[in-house]
Coordinates of C-alpha atoms in Angstrom, one line a residue:
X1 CA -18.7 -8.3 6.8
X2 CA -18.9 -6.4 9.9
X3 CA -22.2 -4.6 10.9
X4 CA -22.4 -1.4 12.8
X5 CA -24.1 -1.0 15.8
X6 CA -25.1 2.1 17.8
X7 CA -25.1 1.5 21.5
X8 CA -25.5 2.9 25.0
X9 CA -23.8 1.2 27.9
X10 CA -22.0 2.1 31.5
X11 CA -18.4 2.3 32.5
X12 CA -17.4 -0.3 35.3
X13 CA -17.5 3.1 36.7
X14 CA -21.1 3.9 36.0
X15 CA -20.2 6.7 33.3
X16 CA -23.0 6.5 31.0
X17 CA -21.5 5.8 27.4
X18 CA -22.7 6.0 24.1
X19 CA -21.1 5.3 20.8
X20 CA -20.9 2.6 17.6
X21 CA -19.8 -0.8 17.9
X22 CA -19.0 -3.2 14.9
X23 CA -19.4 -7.0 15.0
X24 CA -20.4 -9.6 12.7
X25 CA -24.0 -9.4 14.4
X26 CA -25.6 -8.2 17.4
X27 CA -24.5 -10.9 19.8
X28 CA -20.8 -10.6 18.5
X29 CA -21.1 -7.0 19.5
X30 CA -22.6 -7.5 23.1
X31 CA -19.6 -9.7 23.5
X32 CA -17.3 -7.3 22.6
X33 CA -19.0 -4.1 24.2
X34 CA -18.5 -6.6 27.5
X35 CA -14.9 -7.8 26.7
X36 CA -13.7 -3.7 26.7
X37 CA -15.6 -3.4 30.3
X38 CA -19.0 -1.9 29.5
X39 CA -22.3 -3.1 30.6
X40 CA -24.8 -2.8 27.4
X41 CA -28.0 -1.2 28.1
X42 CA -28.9 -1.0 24.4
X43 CA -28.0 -1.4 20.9
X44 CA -29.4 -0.7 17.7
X45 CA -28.3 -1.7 14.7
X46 CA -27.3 1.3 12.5
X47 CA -27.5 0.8 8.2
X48 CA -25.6 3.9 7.7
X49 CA -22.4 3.8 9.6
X50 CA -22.5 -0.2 8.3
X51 CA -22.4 0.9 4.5
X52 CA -19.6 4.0 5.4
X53 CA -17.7 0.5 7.4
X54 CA -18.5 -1.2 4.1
X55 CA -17.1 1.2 1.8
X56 CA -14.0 2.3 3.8
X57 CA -13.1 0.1 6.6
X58 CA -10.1 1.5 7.9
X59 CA -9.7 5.1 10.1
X60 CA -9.9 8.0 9.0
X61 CA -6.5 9.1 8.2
X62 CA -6.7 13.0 9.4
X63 CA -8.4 12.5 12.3
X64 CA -6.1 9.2 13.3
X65 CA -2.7 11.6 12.1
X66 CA -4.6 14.6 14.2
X67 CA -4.8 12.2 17.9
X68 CA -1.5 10.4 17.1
X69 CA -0.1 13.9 17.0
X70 CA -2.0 15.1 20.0
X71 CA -0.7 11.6 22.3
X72 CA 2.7 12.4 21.1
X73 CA 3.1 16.3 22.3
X74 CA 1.2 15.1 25.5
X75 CA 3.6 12.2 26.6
X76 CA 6.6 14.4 25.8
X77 CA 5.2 17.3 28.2
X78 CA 4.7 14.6 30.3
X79 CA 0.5 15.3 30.5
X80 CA -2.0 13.1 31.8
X81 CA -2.1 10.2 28.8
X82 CA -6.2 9.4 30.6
X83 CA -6.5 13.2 29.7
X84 CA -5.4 13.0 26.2
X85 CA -7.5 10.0 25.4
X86 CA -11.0 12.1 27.3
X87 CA -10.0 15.2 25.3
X88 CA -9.2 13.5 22.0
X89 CA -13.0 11.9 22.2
X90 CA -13.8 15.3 21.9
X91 CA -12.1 16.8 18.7
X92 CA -12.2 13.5 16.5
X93 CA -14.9 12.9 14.3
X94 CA -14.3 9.2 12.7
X95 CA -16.9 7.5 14.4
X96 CA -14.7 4.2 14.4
X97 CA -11.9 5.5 15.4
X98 CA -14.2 7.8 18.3
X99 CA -14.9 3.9 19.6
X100 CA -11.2 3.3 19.5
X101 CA -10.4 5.0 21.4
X102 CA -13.4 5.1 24.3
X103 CA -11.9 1.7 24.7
X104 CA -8.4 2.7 24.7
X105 CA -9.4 5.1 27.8
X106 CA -11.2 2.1 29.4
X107 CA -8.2 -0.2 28.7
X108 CA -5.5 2.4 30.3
X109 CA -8.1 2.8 33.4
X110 CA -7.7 -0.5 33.9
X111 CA -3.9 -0.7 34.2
X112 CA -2.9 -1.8 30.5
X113 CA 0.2 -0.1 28.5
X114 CA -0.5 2.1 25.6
X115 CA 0.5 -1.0 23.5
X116 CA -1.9 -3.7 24.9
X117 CA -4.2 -0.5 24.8
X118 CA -4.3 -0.1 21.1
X119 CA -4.2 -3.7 20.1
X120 CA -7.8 -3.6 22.0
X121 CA -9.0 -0.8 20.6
X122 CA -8.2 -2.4 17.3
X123 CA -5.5 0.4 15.8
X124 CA -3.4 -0.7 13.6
X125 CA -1.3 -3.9 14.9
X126 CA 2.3 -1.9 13.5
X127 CA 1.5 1.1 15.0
X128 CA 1.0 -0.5 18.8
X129 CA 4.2 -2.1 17.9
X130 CA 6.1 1.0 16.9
X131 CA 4.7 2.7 20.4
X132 CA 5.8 -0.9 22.6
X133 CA 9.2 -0.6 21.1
X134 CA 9.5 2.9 21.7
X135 CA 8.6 2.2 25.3
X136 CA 11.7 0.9 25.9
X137 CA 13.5 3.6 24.5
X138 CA 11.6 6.1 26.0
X139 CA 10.8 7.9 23.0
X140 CA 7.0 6.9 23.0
X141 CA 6.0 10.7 22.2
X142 CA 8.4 11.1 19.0
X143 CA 7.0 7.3 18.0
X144 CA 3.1 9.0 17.9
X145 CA 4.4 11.8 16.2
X146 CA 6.1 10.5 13.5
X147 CA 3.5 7.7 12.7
X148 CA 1.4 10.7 12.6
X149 CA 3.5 12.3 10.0
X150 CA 3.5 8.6 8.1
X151 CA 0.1 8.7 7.9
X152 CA -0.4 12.2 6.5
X153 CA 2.0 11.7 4.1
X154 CA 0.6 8.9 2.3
X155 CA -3.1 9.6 3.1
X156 CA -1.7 13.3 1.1
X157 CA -0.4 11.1 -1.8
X158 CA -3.4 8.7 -1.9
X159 CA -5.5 11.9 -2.2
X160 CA -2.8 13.6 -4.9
X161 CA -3.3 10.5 -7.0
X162 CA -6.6 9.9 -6.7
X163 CA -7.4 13.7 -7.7
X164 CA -5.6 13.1 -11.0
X165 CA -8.6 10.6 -12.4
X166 CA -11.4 12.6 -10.9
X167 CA -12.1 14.7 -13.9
X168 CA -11.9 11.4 -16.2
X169 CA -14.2 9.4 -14.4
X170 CA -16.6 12.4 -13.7
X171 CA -17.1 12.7 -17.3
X172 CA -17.3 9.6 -18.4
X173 CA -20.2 9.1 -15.5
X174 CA -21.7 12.3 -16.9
X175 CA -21.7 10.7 -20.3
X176 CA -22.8 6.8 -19.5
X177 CA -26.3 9.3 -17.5
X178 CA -26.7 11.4 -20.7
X179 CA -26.5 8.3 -23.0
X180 CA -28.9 6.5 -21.1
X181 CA -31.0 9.7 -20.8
X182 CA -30.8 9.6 -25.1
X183 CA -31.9 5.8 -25.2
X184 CA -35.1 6.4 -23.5
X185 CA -36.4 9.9 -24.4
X186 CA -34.6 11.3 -27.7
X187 CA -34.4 7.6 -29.7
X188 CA -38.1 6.5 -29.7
X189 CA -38.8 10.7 -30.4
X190 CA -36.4 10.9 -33.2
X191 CA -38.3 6.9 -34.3
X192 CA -41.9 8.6 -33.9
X193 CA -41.1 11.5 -36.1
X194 CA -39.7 9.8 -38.8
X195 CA -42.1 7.2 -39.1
X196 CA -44.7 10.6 -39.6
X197 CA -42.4 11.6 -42.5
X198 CA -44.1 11.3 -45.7
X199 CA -40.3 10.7 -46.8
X200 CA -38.7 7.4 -48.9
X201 CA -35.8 6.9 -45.8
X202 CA -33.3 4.8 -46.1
X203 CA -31.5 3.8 -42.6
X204 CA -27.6 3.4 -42.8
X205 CA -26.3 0.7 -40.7
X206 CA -25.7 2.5 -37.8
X207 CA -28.9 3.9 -37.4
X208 CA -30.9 0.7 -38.3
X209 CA -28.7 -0.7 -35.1
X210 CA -28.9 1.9 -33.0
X211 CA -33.3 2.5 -33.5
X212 CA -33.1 -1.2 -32.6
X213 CA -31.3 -1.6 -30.1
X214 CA -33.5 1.6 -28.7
X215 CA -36.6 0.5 -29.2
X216 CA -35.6 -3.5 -27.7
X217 CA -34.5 -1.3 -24.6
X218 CA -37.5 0.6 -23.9
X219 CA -40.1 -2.7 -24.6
X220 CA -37.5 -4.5 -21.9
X221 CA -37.1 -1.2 -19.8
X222 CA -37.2 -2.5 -16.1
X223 CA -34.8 -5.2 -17.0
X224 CA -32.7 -3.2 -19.2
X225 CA -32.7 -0.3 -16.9
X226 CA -31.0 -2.5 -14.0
X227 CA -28.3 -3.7 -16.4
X228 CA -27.7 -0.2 -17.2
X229 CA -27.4 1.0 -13.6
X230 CA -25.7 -2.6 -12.4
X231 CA -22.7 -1.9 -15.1
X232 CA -21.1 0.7 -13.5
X233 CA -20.8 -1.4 -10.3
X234 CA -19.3 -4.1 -12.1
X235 CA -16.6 -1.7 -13.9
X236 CA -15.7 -0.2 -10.2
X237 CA -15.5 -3.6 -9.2
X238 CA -13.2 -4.5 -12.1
X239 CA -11.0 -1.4 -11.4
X240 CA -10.0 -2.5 -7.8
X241 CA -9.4 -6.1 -9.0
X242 CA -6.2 -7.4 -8.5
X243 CA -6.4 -8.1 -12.2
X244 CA -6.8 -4.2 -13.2
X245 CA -3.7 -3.9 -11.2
X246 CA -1.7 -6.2 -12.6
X247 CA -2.8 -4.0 -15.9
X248 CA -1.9 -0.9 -14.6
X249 CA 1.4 -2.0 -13.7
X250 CA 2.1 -2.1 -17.7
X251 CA 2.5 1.6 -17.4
X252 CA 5.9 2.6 -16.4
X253 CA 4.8 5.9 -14.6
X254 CA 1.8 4.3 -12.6
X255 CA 4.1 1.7 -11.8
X256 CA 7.1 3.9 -10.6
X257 CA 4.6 6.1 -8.8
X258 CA 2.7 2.7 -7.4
X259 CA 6.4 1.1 -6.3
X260 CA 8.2 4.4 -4.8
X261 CA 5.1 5.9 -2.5
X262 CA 4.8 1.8 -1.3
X263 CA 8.4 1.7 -0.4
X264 CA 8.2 4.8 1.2
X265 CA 6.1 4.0 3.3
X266 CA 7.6 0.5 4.2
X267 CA 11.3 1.9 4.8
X268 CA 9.5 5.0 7.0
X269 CA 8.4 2.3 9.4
X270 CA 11.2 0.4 9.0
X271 CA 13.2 3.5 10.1
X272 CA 10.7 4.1 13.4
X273 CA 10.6 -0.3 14.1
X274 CA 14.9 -0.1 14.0
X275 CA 14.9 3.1 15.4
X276 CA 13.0 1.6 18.7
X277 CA 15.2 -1.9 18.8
X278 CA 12.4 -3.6 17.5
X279 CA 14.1 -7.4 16.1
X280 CA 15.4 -7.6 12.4
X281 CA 12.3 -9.8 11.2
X282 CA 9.6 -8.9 13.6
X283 CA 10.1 -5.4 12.0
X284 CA 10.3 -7.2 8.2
X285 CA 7.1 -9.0 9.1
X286 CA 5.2 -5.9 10.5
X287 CA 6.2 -3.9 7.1
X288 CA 5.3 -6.7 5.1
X289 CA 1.5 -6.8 6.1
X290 CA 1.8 -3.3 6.0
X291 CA 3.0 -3.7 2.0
X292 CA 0.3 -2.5 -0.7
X293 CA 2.2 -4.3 -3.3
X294 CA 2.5 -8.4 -3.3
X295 CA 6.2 -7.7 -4.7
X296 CA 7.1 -5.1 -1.5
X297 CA 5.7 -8.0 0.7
X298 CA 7.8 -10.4 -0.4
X299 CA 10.7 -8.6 -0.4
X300 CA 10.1 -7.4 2.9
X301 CA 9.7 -11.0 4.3
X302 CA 13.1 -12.6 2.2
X303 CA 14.6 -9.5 4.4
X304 CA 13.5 -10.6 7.4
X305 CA 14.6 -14.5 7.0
X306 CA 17.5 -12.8 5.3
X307 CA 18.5 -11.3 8.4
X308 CA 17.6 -13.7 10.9
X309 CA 19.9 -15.6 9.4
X310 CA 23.1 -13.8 10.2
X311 CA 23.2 -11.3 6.8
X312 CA 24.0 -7.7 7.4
X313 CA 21.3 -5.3 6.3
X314 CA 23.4 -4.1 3.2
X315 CA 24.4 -7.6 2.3
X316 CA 20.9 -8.5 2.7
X317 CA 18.4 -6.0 0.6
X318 CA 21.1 -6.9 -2.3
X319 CA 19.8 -10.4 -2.5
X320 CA 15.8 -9.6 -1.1
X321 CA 14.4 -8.9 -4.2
X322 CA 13.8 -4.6 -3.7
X323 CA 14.4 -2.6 -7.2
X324 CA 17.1 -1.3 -7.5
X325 CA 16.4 2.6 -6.5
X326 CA 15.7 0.7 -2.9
X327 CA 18.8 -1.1 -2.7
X328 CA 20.9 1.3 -3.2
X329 CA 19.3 4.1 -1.0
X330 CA 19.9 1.4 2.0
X331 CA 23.1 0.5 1.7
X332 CA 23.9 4.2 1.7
X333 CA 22.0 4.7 4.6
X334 CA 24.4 1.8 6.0
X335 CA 27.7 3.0 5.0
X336 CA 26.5 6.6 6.0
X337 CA 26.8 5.3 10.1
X338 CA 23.4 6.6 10.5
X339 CA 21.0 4.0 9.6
X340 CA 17.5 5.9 10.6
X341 CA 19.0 9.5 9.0
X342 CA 19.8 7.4 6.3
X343 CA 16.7 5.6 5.7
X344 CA 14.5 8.9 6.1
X345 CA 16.7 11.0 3.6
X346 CA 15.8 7.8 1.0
X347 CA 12.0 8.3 2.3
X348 CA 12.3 11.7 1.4
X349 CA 14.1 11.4 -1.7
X350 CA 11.1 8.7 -3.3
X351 CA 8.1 11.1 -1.9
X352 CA 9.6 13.6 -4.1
X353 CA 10.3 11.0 -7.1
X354 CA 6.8 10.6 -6.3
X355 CA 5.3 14.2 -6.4
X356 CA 7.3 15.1 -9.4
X357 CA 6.1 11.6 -10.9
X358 CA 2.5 12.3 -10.1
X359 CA 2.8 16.0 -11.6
X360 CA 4.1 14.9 -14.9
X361 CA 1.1 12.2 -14.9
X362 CA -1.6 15.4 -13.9
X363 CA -0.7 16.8 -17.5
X364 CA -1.1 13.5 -19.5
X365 CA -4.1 13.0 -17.9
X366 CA -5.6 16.2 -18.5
X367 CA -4.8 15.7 -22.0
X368 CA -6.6 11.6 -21.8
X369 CA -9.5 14.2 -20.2
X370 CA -10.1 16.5 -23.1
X371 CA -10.3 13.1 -25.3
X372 CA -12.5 11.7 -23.0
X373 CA -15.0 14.7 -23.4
X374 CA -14.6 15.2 -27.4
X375 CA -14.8 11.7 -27.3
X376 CA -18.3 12.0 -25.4
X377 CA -19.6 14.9 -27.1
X378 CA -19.3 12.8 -30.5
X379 CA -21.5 9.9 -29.0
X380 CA -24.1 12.1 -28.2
X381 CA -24.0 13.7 -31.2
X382 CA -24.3 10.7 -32.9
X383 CA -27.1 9.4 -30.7
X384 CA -28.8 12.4 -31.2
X385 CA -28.8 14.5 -33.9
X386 CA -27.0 12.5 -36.3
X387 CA -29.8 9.9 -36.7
X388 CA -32.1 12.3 -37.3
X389 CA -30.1 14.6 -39.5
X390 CA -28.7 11.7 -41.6
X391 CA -31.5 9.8 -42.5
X392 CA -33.7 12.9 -43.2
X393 CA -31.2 14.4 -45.8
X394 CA -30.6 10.7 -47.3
X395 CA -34.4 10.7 -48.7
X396 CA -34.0 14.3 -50.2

């Protein structure tokens, strides 16, 4: 796990710096503050940028589209890059990626390409080999753009997706807190006031279980209580195993949804890797580690050793292992003449699979939401009220 740090340093200039650093510990990150050309003049460990690091490791996506964007339409009106990198410092707010790219500006100053620039800074390792391939070409400025566009796509999609389960999961929360809430103030109320009832009562099953398990709770509450809280950890935990995964795939629309915005992403940088001359499975390889899915990575790398063996690319995707909505979109894009047009009018065609996918699913999951609630407001009723009601009108 890699802690944050917050440091001040100097440029082999004598530019006083300041920013976050991230390291293993504190010696890892004098070392690497060093290796990018600063001199350290402090650093202080920081516990809140380490648990946003810990929680999402990777860039922010806006802000890394927004500079990819602002790189590209400065290289193709052939601007200052050194300017591009001082100015975008300014307007991005990713603290990670703000650190990024202070040592991309340091790496550049010191005679490096955009490429060897970026693989210091840490960016992804496909994108600084979309922009080194694109060198060639000169075409660096549309290679920054449309990684840019990449990026917003899918960071759009992760967010269209993720939006869907919101309501769910924000009611079921609300639920597990009212539940809780019922255990420990209602229950041993609801137990007090019968036990002052001059009534004959007669507890059903449920009730008997539930005024049990209620009052064992509140004599163990300190224990019980961290249970309580640690379960919804283990749940989240559960949910992003590759276990619940392998569940979810069960479900033909999360499946087609989770397939088609993986492979379109995959093919898009396939497109911009080809499109800059980049070789058969260098490009296969970089889209493979790139690949969400174990299935799109494997494919991806049978491509490549597919390839390097002599196949065609048509001839090729038929025997990598890609469903079948891939393989076909390919070797159309082949026989078209225009492999990248091709390639991107498939991209296109499977984010809009996708978005029409992911509306039909908003509508069954508003439905799963209603249950959810109904089924929530029944609980509480019957943790409530019910006890109460039941056994009163039982002795009468």
């Amino acid at each position: 796990m890699e802690l944050a740090f917050i440091y001040q340093a100097r440029t082999p200039r004598g530019k006083g710096i300041s920013g976050v650093v991230y390291a293993r510990n504190r010696s890892l990150a004098f070392g690497k503050l060093k290796k990018n050309g600063f001199a350290p003049q402090g650093l202080a460990f920081s516990l809140g940028a380490t648990v946003k690091n810990l929680i999402n490791p990777d860039f922010n996506p806006p802000d890394l589209a927004r500079f990819y964007t602002t790189m590209g339409r400065r290289i193709e009106n052939n601007r200052s890059f050194l300017e591009g990198l001082d100015s975008a410092v300014e307007f991005v707010s990713d603290e990670k990626l703000r650190q990024a790219i202070m040592v991309m500006r340091q790496s550049s100053q010191e005679g490096q390409d955009p490429r060897e620039a970026m693989l210091a800074a840490e960016l992804p390792a496909r994108d600084a080999m979309v922009i080194a391939a694109a060198q060639s070409s000169g075409s660096t400025g549309q290679a920054f753009q449309s990684l840019a566009r990449e990026i917003r796509q899918s960071y759009e999609l992760r967010r269209s997706v993720s939006a869907i389960f919101k309501m769910p999961a924000f009611m079921a929360f609300l639920m597990y807190g009212f539940f809780y809430g019922a255990l420990i103030f209602v229950a041993p109320n609801t137990i007090k006031f019968l036990a002052q009832t001059n009534l004959k009562l007669h507890l059903d099953t449920f009730n008997q279980s539930y005024f049990d398990f209620a009052t064992w709770f509140n004599a163990n509450i300190f224990i019980a209580s961290c249970v309580y809280v640690a379960i919804p950890f283990f749940v989240v935990a559960f949910l992003k195993s590759p276990t619940f995964s392998r569940m979810k795939d069960r479900w033909p629309r999360l499946r087609a949804i989770s397939e088609k915005s993986d492979q379109a992403v995959l093919w898009n940088s396939y497109a911009l890797l080809y499109n800059a001359n980049m070789m058969a499975r260098e490009a296969c390889a970089m889209c493979a580690r790139s690949a969400k899915r174990v299935d799109s990575r494997e494919a991806f790398l049978r491509l490549g050793r597919l390839m390097e063996s002599g196949r065609t690319l048509d001839e090729s995707i038929a025997l990598a292992g890609f469903p079948k909505f891939v393989s076909t979109g390919v070797k159309s894009a082949v026989s078209g003449g225009n492999v990248v047009d091709g390639l991107g009018d498939m991209v296109k065609n499977l984010d809009e699979d996708v978005v029409a996918l992911t509306d039909s699913l908003k509508e069954n999951v508003k439905i799963m939401a209603t249950m959810i609630t109904a089924a929530g407001v029944g609980l509480l009723f019957s943790v409530t009220y019910y006890p109460l009601v039941s056994t009163v009108l039982s002795a009468l």
